[in-house]
Coordinates of C-alpha atoms (C1' of nucleotides) in Angstrom, one line a residue:
Chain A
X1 CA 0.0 0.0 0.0
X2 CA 1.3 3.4 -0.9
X3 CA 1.1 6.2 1.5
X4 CA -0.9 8.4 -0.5
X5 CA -3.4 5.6 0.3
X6 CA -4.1 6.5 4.1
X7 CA -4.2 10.0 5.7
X8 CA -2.9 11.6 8.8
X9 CA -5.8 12.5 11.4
X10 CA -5.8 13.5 14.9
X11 CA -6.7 11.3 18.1
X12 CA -8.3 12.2 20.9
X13 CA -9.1 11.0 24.3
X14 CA -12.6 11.9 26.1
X15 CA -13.4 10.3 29.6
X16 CA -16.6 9.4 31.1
X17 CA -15.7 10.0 35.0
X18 CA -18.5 8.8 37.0
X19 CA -19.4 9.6 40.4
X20 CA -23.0 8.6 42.7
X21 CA -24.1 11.7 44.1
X22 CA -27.3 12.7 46.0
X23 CA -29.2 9.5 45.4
X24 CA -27.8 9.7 41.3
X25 CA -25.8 8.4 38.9
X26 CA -23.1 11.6 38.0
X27 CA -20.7 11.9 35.2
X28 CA -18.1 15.1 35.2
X29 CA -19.3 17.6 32.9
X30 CA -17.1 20.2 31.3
X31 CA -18.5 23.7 29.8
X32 CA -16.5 23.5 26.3
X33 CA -14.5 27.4 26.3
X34 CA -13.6 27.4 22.9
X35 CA -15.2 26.6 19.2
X36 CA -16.6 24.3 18.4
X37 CA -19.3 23.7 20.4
X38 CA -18.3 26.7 23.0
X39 CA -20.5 26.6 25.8
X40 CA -21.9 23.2 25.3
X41 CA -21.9 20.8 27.9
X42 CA -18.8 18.0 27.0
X43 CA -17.3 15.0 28.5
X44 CA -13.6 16.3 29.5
X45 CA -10.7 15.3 27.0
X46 CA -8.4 16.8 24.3
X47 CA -6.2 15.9 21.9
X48 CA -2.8 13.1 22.1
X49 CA 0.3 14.7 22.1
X50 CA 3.3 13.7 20.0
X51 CA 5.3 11.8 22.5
X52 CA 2.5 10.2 24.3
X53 CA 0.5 6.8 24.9
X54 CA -2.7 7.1 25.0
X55 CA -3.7 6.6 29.1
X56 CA -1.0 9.6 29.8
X57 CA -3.0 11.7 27.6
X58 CA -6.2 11.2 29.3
X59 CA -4.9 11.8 32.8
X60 CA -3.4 14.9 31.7
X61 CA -6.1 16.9 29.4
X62 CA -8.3 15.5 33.0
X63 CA -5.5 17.7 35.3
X64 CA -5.8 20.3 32.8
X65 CA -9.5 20.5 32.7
X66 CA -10.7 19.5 35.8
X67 CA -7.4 19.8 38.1
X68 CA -7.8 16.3 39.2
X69 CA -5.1 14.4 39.6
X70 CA -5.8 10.7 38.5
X71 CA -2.4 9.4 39.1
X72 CA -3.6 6.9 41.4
X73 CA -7.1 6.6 39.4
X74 CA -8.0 3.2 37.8
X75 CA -9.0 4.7 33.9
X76 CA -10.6 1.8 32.3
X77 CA -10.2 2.3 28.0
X78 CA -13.6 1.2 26.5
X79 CA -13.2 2.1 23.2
X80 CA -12.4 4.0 20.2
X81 CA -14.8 6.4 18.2
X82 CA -14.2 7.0 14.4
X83 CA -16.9 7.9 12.6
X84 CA -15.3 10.3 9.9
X85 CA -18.0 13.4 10.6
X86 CA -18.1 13.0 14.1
X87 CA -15.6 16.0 15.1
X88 CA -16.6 19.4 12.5
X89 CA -12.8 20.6 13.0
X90 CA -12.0 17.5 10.7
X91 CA -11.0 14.1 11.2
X92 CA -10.7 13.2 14.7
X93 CA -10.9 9.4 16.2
X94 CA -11.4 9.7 19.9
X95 CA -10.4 7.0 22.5
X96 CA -12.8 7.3 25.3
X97 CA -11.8 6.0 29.1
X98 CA -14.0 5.1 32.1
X99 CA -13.3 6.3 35.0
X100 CA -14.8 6.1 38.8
X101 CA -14.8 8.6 41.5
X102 CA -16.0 9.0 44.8
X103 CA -18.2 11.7 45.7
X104 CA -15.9 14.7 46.1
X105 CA -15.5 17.7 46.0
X106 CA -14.6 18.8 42.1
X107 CA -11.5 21.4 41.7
X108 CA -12.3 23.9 39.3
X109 CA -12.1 24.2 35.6
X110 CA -9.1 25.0 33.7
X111 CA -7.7 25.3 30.2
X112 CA -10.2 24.6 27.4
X113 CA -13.1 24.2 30.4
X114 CA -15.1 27.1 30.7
X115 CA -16.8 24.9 33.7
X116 CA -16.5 21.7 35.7
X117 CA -19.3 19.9 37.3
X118 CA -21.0 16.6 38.5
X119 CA -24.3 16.7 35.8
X120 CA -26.5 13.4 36.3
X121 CA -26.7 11.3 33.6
X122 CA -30.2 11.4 33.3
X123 CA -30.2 14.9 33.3
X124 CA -27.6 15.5 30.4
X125 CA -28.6 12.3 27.9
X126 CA -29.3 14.0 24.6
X127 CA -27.6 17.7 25.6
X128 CA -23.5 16.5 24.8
X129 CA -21.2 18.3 22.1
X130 CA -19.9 15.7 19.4
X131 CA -20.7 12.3 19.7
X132 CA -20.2 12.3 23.7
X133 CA -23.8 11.0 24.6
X134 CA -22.8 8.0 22.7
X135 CA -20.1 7.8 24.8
X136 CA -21.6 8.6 27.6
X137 CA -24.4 5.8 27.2
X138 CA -21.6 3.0 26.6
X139 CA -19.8 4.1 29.6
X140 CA -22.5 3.8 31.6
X141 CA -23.7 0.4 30.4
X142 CA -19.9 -1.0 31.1
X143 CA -20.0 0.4 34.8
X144 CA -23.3 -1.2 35.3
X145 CA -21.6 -4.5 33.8
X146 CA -18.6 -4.1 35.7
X147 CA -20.3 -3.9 39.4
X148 CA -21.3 -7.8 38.7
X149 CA -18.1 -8.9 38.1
X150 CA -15.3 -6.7 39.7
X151 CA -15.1 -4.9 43.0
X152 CA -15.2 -1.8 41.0
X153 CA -18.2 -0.6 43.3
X154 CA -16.1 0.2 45.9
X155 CA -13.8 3.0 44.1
X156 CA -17.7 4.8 43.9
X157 CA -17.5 5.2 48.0
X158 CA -15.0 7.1 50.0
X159 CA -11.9 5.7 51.8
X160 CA -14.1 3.8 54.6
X161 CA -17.8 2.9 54.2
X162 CA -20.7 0.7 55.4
X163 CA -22.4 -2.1 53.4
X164 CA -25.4 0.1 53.1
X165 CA -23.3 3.0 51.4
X166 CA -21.7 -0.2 49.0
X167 CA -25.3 -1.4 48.4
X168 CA -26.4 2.6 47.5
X169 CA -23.8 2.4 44.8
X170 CA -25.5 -0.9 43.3
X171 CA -29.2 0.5 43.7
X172 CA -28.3 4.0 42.0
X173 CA -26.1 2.5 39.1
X174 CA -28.7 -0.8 38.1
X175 CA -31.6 1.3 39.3
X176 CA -33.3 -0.9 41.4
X177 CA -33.5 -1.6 44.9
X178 CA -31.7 -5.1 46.3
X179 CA -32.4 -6.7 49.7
X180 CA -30.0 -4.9 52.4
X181 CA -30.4 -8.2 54.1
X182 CA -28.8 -10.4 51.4
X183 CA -26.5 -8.0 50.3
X184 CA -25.1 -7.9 53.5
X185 CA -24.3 -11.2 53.5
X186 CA -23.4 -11.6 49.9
X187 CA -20.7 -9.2 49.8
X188 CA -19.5 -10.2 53.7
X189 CA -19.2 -13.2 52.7
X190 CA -17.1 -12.6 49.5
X191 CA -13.9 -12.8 50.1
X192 CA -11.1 -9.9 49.4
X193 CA -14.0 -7.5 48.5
X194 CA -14.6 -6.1 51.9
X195 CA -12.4 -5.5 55.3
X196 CA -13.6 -4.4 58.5
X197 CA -11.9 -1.9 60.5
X198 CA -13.8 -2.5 63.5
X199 CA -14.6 1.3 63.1
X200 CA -18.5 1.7 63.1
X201 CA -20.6 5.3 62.0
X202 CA -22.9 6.5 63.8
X203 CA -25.8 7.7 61.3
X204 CA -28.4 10.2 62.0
X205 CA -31.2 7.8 62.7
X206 CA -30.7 4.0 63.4
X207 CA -28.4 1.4 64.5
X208 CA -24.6 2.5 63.9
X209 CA -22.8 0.5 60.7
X210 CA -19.6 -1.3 61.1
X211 CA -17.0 -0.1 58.9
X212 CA -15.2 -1.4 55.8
X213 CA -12.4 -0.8 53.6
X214 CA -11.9 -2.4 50.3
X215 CA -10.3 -5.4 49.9
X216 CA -7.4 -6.8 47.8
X217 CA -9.8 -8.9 45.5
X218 CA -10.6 -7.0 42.4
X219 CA -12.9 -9.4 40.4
X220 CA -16.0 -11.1 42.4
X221 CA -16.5 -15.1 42.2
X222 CA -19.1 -15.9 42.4
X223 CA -20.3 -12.6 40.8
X224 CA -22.9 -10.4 41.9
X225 CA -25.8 -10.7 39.2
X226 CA -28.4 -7.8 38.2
X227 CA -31.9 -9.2 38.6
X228 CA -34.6 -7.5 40.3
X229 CA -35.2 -7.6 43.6
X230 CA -39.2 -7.2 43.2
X231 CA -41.0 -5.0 40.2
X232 CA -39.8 -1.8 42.1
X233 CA -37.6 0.6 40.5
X234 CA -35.7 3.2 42.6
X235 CA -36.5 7.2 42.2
Chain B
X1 CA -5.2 24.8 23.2
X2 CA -3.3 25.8 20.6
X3 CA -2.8 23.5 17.3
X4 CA 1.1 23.4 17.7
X5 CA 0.5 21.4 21.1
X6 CA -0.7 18.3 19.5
X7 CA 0.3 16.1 16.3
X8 CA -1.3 14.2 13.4
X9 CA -0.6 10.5 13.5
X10 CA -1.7 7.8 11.3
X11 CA -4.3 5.0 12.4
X12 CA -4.1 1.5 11.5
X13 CA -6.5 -1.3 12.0
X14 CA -5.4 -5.1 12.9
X15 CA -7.5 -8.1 13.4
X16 CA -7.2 -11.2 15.3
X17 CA -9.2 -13.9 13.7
X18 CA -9.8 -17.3 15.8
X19 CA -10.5 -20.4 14.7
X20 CA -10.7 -23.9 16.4
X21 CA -8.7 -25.9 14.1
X22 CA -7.0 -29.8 14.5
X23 CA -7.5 -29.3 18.2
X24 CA -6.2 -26.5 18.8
X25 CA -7.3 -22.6 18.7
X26 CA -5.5 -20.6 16.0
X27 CA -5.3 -17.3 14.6
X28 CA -4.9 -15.9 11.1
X29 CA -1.8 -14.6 10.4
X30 CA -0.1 -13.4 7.7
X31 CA 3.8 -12.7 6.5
X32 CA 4.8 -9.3 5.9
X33 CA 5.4 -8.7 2.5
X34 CA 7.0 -4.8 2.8
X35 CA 9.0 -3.2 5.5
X36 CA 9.1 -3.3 8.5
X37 CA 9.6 -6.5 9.4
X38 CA 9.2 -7.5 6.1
X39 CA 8.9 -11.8 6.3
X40 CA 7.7 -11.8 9.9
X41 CA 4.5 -12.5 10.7
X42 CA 2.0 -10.8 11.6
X43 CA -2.0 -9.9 11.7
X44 CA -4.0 -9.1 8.9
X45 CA -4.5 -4.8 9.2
X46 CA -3.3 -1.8 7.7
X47 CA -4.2 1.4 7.7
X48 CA -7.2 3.7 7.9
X49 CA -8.3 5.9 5.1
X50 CA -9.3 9.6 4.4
X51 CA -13.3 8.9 4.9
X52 CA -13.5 5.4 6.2
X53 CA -14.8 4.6 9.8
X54 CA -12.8 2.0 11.5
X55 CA -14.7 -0.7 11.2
X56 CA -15.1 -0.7 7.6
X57 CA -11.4 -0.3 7.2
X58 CA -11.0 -3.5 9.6
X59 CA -12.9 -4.7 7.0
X60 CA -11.6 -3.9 3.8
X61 CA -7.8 -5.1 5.0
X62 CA -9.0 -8.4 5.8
X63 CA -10.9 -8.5 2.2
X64 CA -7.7 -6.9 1.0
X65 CA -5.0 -8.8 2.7
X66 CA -6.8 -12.6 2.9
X67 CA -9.5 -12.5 0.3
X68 CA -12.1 -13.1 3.1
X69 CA -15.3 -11.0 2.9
X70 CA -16.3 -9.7 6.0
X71 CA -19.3 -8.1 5.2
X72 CA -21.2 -10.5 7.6
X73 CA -19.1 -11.7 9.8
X74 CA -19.1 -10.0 13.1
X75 CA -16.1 -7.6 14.4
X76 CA -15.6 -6.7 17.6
X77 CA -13.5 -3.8 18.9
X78 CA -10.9 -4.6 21.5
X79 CA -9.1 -1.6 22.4
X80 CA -6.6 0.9 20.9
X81 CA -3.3 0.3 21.2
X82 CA -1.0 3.4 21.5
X83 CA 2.6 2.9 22.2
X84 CA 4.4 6.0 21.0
X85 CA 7.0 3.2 20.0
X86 CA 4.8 0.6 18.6
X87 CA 5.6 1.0 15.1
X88 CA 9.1 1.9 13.5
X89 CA 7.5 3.8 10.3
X90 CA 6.3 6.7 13.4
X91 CA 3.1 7.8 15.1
X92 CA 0.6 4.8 14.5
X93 CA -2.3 4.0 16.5
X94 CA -3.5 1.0 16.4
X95 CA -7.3 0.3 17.3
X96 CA -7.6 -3.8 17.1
X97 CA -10.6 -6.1 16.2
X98 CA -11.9 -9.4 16.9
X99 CA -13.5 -11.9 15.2
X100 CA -14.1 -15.4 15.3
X101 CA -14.4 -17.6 12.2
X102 CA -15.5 -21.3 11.6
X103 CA -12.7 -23.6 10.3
X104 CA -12.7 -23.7 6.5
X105 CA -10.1 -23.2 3.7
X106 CA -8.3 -19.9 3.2
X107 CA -8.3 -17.8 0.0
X108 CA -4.6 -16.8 -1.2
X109 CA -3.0 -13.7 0.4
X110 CA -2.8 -10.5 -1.4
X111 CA -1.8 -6.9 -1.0
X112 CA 1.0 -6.3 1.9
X113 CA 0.9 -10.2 2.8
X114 CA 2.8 -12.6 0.9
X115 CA 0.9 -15.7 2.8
X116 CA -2.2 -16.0 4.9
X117 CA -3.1 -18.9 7.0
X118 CA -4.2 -20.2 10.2
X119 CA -1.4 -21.2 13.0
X120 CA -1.5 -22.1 16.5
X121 CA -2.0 -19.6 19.0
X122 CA 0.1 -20.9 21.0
X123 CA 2.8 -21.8 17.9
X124 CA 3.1 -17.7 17.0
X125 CA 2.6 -16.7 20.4
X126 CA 6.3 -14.9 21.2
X127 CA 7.1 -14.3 17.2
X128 CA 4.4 -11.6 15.8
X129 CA 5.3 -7.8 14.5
X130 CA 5.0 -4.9 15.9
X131 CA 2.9 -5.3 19.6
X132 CA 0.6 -7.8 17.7
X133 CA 1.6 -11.0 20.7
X134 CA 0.0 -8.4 23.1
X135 CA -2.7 -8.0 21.0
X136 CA -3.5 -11.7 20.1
X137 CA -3.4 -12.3 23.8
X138 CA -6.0 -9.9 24.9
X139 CA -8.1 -10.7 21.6
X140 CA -7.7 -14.8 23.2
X141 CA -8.4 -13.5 26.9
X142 CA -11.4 -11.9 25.6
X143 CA -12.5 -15.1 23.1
X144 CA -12.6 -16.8 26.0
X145 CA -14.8 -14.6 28.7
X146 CA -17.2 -14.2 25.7
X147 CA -17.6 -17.7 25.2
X148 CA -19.2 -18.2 29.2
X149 CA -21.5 -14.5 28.4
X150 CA -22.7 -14.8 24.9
X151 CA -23.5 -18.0 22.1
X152 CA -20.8 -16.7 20.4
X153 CA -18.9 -20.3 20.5
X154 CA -21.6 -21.6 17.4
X155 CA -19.5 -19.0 15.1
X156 CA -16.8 -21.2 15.5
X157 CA -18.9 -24.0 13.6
X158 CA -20.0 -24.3 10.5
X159 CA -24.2 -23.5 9.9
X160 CA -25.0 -27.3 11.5
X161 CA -23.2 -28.9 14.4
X162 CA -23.8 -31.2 16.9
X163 CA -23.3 -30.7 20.9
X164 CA -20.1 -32.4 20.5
X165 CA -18.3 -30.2 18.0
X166 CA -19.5 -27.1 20.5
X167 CA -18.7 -28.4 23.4
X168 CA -15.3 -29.7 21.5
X169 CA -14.9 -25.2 20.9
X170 CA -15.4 -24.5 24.7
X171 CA -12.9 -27.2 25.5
X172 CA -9.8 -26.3 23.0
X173 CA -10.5 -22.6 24.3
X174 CA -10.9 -22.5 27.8
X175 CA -7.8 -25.6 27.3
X176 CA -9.6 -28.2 29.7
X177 CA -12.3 -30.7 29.7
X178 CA -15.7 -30.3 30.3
X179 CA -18.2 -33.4 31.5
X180 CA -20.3 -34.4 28.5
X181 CA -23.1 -35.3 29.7
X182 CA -24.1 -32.0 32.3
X183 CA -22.7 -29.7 29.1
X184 CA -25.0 -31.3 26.7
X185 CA -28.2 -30.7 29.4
X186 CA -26.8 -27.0 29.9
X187 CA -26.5 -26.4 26.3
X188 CA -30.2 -28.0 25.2
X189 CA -31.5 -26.4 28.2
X190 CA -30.3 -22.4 27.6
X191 CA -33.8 -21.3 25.6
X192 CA -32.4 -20.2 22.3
X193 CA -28.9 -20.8 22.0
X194 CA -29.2 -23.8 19.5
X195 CA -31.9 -25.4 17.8
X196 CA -32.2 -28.8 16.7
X197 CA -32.4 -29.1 12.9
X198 CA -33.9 -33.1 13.3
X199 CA -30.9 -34.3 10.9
X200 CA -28.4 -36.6 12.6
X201 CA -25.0 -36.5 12.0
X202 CA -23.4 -40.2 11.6
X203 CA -19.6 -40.5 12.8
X204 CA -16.7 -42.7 11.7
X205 CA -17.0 -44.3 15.5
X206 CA -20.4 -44.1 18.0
X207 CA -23.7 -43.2 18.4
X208 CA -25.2 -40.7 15.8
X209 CA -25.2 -37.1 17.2
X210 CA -28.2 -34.6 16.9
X211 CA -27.5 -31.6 14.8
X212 CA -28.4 -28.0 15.5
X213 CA -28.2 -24.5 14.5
X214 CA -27.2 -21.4 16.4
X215 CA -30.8 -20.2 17.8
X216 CA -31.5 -16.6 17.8
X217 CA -30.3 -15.9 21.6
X218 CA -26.8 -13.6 21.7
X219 CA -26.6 -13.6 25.8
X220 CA -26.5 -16.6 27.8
X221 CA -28.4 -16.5 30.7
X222 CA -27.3 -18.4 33.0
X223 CA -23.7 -18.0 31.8
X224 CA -21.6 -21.0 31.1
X225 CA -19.0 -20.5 33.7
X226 CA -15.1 -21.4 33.1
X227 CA -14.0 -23.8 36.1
X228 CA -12.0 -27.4 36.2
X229 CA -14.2 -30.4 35.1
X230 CA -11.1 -32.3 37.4
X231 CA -7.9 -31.0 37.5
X232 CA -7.5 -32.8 34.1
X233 CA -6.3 -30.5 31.4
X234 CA -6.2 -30.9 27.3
X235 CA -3.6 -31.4 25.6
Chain C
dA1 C1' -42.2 3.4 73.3
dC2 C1' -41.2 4.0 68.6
dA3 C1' -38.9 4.6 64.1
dA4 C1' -35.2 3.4 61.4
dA5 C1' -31.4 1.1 59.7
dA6 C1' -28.1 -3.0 60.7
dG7 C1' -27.6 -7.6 60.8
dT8 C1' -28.8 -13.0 61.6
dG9 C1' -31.5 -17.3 60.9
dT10 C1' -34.1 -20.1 58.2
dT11 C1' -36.8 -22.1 54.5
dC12 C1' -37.5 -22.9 49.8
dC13 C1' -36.0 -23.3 45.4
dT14 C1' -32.9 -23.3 41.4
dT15 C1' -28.7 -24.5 39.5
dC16 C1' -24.2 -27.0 39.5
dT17 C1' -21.6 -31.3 39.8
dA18 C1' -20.5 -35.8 39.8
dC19 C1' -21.5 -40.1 38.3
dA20 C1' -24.5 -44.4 37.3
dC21 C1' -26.6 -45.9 33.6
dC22 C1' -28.7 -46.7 29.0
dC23 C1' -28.6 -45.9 23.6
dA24 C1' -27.0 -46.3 18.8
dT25 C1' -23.7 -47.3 15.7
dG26 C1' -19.4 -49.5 13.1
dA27 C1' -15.9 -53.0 13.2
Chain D
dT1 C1' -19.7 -58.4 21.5
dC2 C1' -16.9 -54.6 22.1
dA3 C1' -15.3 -49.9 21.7
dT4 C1' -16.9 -45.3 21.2
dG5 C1' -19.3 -41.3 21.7
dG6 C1' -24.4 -39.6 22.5
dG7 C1' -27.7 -38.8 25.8
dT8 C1' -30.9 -39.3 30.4
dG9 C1' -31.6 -39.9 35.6
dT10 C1' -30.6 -38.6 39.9
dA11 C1' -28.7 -37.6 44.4
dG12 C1' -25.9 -34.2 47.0
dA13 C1' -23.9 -29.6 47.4
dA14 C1' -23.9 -24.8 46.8
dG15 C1' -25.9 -20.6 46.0
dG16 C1' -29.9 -17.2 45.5
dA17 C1' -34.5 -15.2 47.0
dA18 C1' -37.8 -14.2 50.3
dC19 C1' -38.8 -13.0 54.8
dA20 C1' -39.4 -13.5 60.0
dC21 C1' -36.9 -11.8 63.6
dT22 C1' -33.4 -9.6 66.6
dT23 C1' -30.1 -5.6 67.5
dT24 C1' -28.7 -0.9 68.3
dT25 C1' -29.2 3.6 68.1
dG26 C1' -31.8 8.7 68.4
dT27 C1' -36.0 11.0 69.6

DNA sequence: ACAAAAGTGTTCCTTCTACACCCATGA
DNA sequence: TCATGGGTGTAGAAGGAACACTTTTGT
């Protein structure tokens, strides 16, 4: 093949950071600054540079945009996106990368990000620049897929939690409720997903929860299957 | 973000193709008929064109390259692969594909590959091009997860099979034995993964086997799960 | 005392696993 | 009649679903 054959382009990373937040899924929405689509609502990313593999390029345009640092964040690549008219600045394939986060408080915007904010995904379906609720949609369905095999769940809660926080996480990303009582057991009983710390919380109403940290497993056998628990949906 | 801050690459596309051959799985590979490694072998890709999404181009270099028509044959996308390094020539990233392919005779090679044929996985492992051992290895990894989630093991066999010759896929890619008898009940008894065709297929030695066709189900719910028959393994 | 959430015990049921056993064919 | 692979029956183990019930706190 000659190389008048194929064509340059440019690649570009986009990452669908996801968060549970006030009872919601959440994904980390950027206000795009510049053309095109300024002032549209965007997942973060931006473009490779020369010298760089891909996953260093997507924890960087995410310090630039969002000043988080995701050097010790688990980005999961899910797939790339080339349809030839998908970016109107030319051709652009874009990798796009999972990623999960606790609910924290979000640094501000930077660089190309005229904003930075936790949107639910309900909320934003349908409203993304480029082809980012595609994205968006895929990203979510691997999460959802990844809470029944890995221990990925955990990365959604804070440092130390209870199995009721863990089981919030499960209800708010499959959107339906599952028995606290089996839960409790099921994931207790799995081992390396959960550690106590013999720490307990005290909650506003009800019996205090003991404590957990997250264990060293990081895929769940047996795994923890969506079905629902009854007809109910949550929210 | 300025234009100077990022670069234009090129994009290639390269395919592992499975197949459960004499016994064993094996992969379509080709021998490099240009530079680099010009003689070594390699998979079947090339590069992307002006206009082209990916997936068509994964297409076209496989038509181009082994002759085989992909137009229904199902691709998957594994990942992009994005080494600065990867490739000698410069900047190419390289978004790989999956497929899996019954066992039948291969058309001649053509374009950039002077032959095309099927070879043990486990035979090239250790000798490909470019990253392409990484890449066959997480295109096998994920051949076998898919085969406990999805009926994708029928694509392996030709349009009518018996239990035998599927069962026979699940064993040479998940490399160990599985008990007969409880995988022919699992199989009959998963509503719409195959469907018996009431033809019978005689063999040189035993009992004649049923033959089926893949149904219409893609998921398989309940999933056939890897795990030891005994600690017996093939081969 | 009561509400609320945590956690345990128990029962029923489905599915997995191992293996005994029978079936249909060619040599 | 024997070897070989196809296929059914079945008992025990393991895991999931449903739910009664107890525990521990704040008000």
């Amino acid at each position: 093949m000659s190389d008048r054959e194929h064509s340059y382009l440019r690649l570009a990373v986009d990452l669908a950071i996801l968060t549970v937040r006030d009872d919601a899924l959440q994904a980390l929405v950027i206000t795009r600054g510049n053309e095109p689509f300024r002032g549209r609502p965007a997942l973060p990313g931006g473009f490779l540079r020369g010298d760089e593999d891909i996953e260093p390029a997507a924890v960087r345009e995410l310090r630039e945009e969002t000043a988080i640092d995701a050097a010790g964040l688990h980005l999961e690549q899910l797939r790339a996106y080339g349809d030839p008219d998908r970016d109107p600045r030319g051709r652009v394939v874009s990798v796009a990368f999972l990623a999960i986060w606790p609910d924290m408080p979000l640094p501000t915007a930077g660089s190309d990000a005229r904003t930075a904010g936790w949107q639910p995904v309900d909320k934003v379906r349908g409203t993304l620049a480029f082809d980012h609720d595609r994205i968006l949609d895929d990203a979510v369905e691997h999460a959802r897929s990844q809470l029944e095999y890995t221990t990925l769940a955990t990365t959604f809660c804070g440092p130390a939690f209870t199995i009721g926080d863990l089981r919030h996480v499960y209800e708010v990303v499959w959107g339906h409720r599952l028995d606290p009582r089996n839960f409790n057991r099921k994931v207790t009983g799995t081992p390396g997903f959960v550690e106590p710390t013999g720490e307990r919380r005290v909650p506003e109403v009800g019996r205090p929860a003991a404590l957990y940290v997250a264990g060293p497993a990081t895929t769940l056998n047996p795994p923890i299957l969506r079905g629902l628990a009854d007809g109910e949906e949550i929210r």
